[in-house]
Coordinates of N, CA and C in Angstrom, one line a residue:
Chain V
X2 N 23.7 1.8 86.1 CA 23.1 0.6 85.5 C 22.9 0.7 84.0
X3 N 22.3 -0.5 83.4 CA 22.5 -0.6 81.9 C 21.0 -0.1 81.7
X4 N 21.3 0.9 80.1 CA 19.9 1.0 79.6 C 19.5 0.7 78.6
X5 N 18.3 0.0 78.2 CA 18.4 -0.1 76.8 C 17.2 0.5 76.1
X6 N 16.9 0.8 75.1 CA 16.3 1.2 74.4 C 16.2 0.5 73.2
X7 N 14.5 -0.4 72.8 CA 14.0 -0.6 71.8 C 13.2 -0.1 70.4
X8 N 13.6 -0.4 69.1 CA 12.6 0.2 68.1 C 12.8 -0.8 67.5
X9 N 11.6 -0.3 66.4 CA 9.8 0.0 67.1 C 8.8 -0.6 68.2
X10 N 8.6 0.0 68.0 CA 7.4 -1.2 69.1 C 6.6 -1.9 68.8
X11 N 6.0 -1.3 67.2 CA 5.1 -2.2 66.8 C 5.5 -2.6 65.4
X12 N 5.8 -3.8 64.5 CA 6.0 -3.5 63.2 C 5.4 -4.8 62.5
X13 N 4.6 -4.3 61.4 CA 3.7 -4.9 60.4 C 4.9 -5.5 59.3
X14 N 4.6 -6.8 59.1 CA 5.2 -7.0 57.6 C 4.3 -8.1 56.7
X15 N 4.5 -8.2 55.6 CA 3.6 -9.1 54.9 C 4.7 -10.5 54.8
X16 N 4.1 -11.8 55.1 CA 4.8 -12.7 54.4 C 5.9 -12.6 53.5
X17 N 7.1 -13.1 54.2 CA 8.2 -13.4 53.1 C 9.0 -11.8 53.1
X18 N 8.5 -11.0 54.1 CA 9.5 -9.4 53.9 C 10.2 -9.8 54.8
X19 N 11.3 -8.7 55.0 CA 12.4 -8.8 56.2 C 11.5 -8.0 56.8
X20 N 12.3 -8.5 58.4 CA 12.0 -7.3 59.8 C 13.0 -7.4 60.3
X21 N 13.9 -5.7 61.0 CA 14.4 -5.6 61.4 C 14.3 -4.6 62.8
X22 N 14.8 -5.0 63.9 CA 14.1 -4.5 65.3 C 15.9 -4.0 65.9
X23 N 15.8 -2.4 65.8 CA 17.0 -2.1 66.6 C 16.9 -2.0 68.2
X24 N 17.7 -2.0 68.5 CA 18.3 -1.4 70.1 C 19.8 -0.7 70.4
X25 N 19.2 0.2 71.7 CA 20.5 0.7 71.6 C 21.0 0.4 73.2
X26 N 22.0 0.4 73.9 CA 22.2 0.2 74.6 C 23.3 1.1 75.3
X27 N 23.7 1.5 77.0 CA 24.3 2.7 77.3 C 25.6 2.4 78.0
X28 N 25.8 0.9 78.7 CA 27.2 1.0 79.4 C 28.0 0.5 78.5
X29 N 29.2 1.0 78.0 CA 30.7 0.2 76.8 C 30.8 -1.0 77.9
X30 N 30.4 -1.0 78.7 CA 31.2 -2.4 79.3 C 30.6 -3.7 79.1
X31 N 29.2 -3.9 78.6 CA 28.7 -4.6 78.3 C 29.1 -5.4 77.4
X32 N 29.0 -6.9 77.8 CA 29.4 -7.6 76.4 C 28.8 -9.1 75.9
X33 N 27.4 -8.8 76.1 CA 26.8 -9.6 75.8 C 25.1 -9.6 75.3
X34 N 24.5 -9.6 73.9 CA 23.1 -9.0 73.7 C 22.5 -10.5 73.5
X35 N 21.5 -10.9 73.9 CA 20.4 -11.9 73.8 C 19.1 -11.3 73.3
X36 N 18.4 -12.3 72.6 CA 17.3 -11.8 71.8 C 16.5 -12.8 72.2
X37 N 14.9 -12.7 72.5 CA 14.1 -13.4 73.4 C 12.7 -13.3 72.3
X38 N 12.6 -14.2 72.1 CA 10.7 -14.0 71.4 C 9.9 -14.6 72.6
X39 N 8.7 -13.8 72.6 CA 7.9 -14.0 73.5 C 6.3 -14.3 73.4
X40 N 5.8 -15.4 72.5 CA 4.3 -15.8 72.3 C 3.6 -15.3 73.4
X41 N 1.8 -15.4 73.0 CA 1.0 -14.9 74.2 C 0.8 -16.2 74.9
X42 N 1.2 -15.4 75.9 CA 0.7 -16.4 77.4 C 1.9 -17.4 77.7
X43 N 3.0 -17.2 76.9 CA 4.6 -17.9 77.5 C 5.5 -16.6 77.6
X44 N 6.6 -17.8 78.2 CA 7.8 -17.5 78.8 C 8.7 -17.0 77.3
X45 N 9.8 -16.1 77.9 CA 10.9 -15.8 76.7 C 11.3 -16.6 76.2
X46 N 11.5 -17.0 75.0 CA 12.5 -17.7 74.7 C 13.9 -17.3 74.1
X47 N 15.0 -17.4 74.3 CA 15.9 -17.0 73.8 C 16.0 -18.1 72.6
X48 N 16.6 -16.7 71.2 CA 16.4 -17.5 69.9 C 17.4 -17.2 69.5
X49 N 18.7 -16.3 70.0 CA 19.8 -16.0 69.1 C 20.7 -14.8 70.0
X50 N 22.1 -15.0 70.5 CA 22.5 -14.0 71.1 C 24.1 -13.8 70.7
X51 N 24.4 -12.8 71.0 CA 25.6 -12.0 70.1 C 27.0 -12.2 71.5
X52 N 27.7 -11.7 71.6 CA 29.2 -11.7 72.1 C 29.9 -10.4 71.8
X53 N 30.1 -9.7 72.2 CA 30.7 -8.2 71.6 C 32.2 -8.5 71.2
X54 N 32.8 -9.7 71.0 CA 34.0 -10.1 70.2 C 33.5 -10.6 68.7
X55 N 32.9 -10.5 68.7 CA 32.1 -10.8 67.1 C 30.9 -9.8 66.8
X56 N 30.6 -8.9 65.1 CA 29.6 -8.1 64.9 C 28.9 -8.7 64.3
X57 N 28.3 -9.8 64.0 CA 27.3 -10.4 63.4 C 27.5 -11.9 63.7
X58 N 25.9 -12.5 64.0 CA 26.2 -13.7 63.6 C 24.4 -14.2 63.2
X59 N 24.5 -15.8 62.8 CA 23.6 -15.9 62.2 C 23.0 -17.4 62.2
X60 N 21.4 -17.3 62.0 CA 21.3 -18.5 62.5 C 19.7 -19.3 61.2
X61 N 20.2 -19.5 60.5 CA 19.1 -19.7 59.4 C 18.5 -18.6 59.1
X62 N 16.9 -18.1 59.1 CA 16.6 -17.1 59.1 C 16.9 -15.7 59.6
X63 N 17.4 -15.9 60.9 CA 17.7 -14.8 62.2 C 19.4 -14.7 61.9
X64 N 19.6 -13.5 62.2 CA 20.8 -12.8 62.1 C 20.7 -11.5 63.1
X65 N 22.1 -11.3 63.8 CA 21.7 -10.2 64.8 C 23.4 -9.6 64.3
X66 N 23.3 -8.1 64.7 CA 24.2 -7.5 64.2 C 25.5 -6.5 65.4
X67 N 26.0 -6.1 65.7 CA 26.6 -5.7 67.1 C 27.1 -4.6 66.6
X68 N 27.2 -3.3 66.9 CA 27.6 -1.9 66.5 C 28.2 -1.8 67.7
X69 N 29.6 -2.2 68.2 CA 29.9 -1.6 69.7 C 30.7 0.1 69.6
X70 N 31.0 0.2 68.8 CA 31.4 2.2 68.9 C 30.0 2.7 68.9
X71 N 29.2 2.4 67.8 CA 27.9 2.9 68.1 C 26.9 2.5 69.2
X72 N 27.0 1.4 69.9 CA 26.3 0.8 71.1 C 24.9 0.5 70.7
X73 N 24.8 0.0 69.4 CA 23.6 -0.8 68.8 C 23.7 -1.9 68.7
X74 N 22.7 -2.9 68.5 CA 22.7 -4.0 67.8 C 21.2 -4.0 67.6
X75 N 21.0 -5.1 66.1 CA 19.7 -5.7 65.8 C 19.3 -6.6 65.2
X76 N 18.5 -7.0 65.5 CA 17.7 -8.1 65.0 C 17.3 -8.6 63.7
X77 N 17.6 -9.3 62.9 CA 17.4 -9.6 61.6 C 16.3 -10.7 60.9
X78 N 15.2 -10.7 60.8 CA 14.5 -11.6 60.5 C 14.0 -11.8 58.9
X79 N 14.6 -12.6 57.7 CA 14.1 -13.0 56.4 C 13.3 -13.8 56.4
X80 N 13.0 -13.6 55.5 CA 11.6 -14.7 54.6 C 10.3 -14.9 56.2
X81 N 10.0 -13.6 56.2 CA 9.3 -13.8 57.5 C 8.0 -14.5 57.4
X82 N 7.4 -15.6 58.4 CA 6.2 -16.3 58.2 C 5.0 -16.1 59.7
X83 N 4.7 -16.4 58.9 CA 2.9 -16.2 60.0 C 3.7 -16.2 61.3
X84 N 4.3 -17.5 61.5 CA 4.5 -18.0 62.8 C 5.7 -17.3 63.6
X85 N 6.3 -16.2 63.0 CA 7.2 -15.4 63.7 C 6.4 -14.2 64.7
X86 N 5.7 -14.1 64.1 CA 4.5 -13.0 64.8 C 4.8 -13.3 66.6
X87 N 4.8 -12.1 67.1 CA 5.4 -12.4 68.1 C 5.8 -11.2 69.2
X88 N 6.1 -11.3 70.2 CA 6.7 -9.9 71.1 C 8.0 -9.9 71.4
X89 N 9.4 -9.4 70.6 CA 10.3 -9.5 70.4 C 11.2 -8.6 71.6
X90 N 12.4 -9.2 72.2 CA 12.8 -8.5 73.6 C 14.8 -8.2 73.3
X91 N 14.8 -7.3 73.3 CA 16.6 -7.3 73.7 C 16.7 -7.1 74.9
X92 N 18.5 -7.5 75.1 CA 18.5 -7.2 76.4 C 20.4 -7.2 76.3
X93 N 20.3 -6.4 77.7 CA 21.9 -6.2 77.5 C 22.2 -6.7 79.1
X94 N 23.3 -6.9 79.7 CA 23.6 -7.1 81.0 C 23.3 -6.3 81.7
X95 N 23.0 -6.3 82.9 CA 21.9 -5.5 84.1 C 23.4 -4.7 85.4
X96 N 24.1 -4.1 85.1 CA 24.6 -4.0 86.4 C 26.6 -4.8 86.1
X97 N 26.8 -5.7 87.4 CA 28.1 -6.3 87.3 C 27.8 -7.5 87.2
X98 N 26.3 -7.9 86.9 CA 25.9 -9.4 87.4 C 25.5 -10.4 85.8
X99 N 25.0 -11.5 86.2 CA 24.7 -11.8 85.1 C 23.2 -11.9 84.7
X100 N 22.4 -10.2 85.4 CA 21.2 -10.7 85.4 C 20.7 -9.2 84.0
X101 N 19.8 -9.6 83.8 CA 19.5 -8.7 82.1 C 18.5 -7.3 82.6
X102 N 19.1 -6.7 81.2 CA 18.0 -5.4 81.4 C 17.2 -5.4 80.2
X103 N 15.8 -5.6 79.9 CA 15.5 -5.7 78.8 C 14.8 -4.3 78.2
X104 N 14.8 -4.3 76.8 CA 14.4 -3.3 76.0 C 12.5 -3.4 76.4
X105 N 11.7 -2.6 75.8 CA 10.1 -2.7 75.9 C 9.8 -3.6 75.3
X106 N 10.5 -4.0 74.3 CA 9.7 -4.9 73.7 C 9.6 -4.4 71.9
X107 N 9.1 -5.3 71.0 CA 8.5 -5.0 69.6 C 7.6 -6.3 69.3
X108 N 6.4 -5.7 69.0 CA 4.9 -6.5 68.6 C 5.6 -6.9 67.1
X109 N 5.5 -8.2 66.2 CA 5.7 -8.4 65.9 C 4.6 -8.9 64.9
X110 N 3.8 -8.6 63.9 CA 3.0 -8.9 63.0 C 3.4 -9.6 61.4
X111 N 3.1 -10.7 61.4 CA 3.6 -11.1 59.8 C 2.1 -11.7 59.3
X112 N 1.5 -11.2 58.3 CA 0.5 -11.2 57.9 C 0.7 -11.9 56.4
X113 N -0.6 -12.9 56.4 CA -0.2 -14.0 55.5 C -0.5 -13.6 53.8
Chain K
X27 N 14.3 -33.9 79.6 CA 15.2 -32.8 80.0 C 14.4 -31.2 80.0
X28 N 14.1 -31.4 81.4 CA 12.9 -30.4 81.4 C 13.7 -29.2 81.7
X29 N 12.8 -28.1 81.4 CA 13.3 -26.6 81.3 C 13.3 -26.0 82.7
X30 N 13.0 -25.0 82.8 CA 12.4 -24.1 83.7 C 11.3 -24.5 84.2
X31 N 10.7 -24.9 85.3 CA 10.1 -25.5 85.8 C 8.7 -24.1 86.8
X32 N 7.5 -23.9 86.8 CA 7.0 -22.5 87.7 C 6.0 -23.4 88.2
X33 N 5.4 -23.2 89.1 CA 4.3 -23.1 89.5 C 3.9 -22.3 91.0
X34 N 2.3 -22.3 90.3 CA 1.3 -22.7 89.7 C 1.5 -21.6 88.3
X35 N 0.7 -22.3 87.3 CA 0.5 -21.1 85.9 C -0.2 -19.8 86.3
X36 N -0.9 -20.1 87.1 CA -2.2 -19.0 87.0 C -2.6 -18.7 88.9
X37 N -2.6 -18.1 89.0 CA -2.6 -17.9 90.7 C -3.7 -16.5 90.9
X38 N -4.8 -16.5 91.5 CA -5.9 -15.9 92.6 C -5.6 -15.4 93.4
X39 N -5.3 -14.6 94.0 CA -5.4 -14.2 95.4 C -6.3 -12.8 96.1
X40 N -6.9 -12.7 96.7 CA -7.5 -11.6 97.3 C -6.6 -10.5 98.0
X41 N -7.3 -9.3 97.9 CA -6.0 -8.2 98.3 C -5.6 -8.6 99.9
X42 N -4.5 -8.8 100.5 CA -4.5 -8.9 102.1 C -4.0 -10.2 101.9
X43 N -4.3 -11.1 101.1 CA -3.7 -12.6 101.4 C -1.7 -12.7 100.5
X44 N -1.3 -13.7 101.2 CA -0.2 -14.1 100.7 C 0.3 -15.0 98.9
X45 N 1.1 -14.1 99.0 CA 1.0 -15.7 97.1 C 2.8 -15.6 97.6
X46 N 2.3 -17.2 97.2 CA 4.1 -18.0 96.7 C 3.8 -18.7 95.3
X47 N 5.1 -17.6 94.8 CA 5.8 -18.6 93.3 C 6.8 -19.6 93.8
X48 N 6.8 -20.4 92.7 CA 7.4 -21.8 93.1 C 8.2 -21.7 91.8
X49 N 10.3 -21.9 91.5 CA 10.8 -22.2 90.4 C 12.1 -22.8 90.9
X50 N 11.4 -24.7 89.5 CA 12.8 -24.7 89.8 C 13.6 -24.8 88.3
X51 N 14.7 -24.7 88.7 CA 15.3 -24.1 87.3 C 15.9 -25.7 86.3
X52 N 16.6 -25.2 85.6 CA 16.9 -26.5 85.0 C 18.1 -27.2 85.6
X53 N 18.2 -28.4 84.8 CA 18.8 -29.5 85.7 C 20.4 -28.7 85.6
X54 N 21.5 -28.8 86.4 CA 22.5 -28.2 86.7 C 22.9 -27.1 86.5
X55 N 21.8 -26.0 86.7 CA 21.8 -24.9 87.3 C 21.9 -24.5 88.6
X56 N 22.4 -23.3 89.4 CA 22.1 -23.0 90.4 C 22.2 -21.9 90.4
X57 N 22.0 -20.7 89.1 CA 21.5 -19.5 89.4 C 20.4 -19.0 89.1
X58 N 19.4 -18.6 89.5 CA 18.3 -18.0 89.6 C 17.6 -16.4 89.6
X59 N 16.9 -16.2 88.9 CA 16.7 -14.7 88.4 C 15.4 -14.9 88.7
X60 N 14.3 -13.8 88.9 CA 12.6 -13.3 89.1 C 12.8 -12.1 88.3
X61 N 11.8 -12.1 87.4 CA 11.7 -11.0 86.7 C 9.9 -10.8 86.8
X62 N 9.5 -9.5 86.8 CA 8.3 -9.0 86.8 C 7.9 -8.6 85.1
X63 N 6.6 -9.1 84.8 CA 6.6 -8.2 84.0 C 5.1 -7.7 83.6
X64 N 4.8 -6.5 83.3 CA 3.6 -5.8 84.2 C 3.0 -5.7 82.0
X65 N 1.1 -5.7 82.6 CA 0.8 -5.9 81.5 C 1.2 -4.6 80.0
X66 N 1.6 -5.4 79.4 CA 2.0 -4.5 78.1 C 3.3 -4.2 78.2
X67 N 4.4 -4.7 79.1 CA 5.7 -3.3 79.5 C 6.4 -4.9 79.6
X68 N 7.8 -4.4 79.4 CA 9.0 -5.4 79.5 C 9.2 -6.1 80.8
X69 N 10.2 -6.8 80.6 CA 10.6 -7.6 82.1 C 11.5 -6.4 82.8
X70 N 11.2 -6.5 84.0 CA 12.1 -6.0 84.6 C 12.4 -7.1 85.9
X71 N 13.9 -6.5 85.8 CA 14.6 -7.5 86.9 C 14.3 -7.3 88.4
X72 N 13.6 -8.2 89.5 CA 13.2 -8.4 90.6 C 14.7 -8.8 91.7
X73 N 15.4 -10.0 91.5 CA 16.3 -10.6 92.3 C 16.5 -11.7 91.8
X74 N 18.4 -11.8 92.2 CA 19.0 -12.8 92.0 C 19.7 -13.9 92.7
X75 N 19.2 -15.1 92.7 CA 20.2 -15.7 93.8 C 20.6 -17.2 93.1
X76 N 21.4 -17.5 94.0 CA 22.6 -19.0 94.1 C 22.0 -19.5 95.2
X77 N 22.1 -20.7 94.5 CA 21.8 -21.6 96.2 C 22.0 -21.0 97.6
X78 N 20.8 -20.9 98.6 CA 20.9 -20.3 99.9 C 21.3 -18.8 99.7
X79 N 21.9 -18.0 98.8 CA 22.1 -16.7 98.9 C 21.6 -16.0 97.8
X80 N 21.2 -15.0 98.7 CA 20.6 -13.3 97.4 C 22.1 -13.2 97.0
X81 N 22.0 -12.8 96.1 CA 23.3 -12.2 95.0 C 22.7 -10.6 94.8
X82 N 22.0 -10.2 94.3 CA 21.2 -9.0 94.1 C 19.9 -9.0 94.2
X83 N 19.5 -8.3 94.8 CA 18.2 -7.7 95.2 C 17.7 -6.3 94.7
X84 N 18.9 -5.6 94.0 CA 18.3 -4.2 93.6 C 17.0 -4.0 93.0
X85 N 16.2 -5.0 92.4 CA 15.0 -4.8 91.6 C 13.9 -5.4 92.5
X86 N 14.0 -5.7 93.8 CA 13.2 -5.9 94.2 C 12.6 -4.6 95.4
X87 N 11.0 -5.1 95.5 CA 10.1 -3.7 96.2 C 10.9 -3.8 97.8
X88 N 10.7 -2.6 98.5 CA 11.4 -2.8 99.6 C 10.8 -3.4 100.7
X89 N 9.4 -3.5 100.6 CA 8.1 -4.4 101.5 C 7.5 -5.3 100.7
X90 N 6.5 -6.4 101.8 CA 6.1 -7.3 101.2 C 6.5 -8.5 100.3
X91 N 7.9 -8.0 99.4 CA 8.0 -8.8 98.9 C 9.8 -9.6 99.2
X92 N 9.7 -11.3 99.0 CA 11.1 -11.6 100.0 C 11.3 -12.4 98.8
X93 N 12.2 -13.2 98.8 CA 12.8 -14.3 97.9 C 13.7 -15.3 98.9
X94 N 13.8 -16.8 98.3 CA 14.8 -17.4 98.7 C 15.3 -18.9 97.8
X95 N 16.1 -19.2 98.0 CA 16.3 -20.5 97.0 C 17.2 -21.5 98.3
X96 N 16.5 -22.1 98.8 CA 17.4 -23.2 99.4 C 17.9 -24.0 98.8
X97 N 18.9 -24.9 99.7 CA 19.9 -25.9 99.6 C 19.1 -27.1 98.7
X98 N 18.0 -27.3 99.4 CA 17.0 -28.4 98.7 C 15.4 -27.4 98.4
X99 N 15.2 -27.8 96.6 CA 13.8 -27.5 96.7 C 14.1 -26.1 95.1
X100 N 12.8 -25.9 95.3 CA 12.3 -24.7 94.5 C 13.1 -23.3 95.3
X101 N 13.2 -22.1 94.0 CA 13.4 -21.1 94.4 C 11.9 -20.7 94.8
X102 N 11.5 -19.6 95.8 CA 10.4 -19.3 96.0 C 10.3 -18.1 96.4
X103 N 9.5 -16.9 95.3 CA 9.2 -15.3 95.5 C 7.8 -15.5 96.2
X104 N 7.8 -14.6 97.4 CA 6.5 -14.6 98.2 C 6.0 -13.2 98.6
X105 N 5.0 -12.7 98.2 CA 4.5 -11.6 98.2 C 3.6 -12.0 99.1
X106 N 4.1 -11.1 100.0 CA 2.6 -10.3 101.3 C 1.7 -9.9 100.8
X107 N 0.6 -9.5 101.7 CA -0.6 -9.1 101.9 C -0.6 -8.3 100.3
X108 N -1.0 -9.3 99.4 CA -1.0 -8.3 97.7 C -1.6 -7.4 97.8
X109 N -1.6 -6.2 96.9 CA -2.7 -5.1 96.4 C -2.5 -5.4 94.7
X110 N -4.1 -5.1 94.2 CA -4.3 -5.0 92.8 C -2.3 -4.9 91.9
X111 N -1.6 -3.5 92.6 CA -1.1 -3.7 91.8 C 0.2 -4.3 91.3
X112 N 0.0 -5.7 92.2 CA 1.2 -7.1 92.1 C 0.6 -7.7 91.3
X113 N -0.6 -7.4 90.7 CA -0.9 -8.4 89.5 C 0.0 -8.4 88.1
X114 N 0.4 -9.4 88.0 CA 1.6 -9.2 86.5 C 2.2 -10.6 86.3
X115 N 2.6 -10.9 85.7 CA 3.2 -12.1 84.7 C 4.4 -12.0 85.7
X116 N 4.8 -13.2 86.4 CA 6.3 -13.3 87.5 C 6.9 -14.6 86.7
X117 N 8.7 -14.0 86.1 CA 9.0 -15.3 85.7 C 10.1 -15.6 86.1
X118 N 11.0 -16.9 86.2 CA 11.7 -16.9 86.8 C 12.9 -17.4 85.4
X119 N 14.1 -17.4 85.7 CA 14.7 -17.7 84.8 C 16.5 -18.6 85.5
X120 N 16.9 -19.4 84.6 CA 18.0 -20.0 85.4 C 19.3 -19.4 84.5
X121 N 20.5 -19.8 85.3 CA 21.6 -19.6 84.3 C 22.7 -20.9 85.1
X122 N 23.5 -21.7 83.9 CA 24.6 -22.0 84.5 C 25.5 -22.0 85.5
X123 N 26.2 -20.5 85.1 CA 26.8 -20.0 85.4 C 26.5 -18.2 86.0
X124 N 27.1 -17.2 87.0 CA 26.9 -15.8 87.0 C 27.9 -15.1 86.3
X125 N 28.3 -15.3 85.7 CA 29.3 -14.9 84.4 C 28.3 -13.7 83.4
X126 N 29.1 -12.5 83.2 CA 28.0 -11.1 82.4 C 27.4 -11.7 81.3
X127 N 28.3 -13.0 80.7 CA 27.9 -13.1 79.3 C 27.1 -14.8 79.5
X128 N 26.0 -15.0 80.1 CA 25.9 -16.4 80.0 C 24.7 -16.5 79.9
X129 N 24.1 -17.6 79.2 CA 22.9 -17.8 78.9 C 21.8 -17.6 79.6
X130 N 20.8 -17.1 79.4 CA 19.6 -17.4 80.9 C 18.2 -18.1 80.0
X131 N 17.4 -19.2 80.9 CA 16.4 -19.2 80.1 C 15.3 -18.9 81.1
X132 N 14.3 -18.9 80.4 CA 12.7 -18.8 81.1 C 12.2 -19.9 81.4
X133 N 11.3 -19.7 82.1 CA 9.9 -20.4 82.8 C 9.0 -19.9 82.0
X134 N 7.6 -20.3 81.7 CA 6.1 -20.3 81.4 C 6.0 -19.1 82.2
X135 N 6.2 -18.7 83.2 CA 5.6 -17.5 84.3 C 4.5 -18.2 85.0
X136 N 4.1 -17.2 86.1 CA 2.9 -17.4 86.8 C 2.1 -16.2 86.5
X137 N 0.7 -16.1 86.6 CA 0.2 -14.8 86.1 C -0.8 -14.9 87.2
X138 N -0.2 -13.7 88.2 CA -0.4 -13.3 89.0 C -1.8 -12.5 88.7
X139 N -3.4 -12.6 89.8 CA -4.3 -11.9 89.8 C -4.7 -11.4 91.0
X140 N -4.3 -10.5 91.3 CA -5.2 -9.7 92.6 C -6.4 -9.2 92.7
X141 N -7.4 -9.8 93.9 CA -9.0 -9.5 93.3 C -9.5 -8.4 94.5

């Protein structure tokens, strides 16, 4: 089965810095990464997900990046504001199915 | 055009008694995912099903706990007689399609308390 692995876990930024949240992931056969933010006391939401036939894509602020010889990808966040603060999730495909394996997670702090 | 659909939000139960989650997914979906997720620590994948059928069950416990999604209605995860440590955030999530690469979204979750 697929594994993934998250960094950091926890990362501080001030207003208006970048954050950037890697993962790595272990089966080549995987070909699909989703990025999930997760406020307190809700459900994931998916905000931005990649296709292993393309290494970057991008979406206003958020950009995510796909390393498939290296079996990374990450998460790209500019001009970061209060309201991204948050518990950030990768995930890669679970198995042969289309069900997910997610990373731990990264706490997400943007301080005003 | 409602999303992911859970209930109840917030669910009680005493150790020994039964809990049912209730999800239904969005409008022309019919695949269905349960994910656990235990305080502080990631989702992990519970079970997967299609209308009337388990697709995968590898993430689910081997007692106590069943799943099902009928023909008509909510999908519904039902845990036996709980102990403290079934208490955790249960969410359920839909997809289109079962294709490796396809969208899935969430539910609010239910936040499971065992007293």
């Amino acid at each position: 089965g697929e594994n993934v692995e998250q960094h950091p876990s926890t990362l501080s930024v001030q207003e208006g810095d970048s954050a950037v949240i890697k993962c790595t992931y272990s089966d080549s056969a995987s070909n699909y990464f989703p990025w999930y933010k997760q406020e307190l006391g809700k459900g994931p939401q998916l905000i931005i997900d990649i296709r292993s036939n393309v290494g970057e894509k991008k979406d206003q602020r958020i950009a995510v990046t796909l390393n498939k010889t290296a079996k990374h990808f990450s998460l790209h966040i500019t001009e970061t504001q209060p309201e991204d603060s948050a518990v950030y999730f990768c995930a890669a495909p679970h198995s042969g199915y289309s069900t997910l394996t997610f990373g731990k997670g990264t706490m997400l702090l943007v301080s005003p | 055009n409602a999303g992911v659909m859970q209930n109840p939000r917030h669910l009680v139960r005493r150790r020994g008694q039964e809990a049912r989650l209730r999800c239904s997914p969005m409008k022309g979906h019919s695949h269905v995912y349960w994910y656990r997720q235990l305080p502080e620590e990631g989702l992990k994948f519970m079970v997967y099903l299609q209308k009337e059928n388990i697709i995968d069950e590898s993430g689910m416990p081997k007692e106590r706990f069943s799943a099902e999604f009928p023909k008509e209605g909510p999908s519904i995860l039902r845990i036996q007689q709980v102990v403290r440590g079934d208490s955790a955030a249960y969410f359920c999530a839909s997809s289109l399609t079962g294709t490796r690469n396809t969208e899935a979204f969430f539910g609010q979750g239910t936040r499971l308390t065992v007293v």
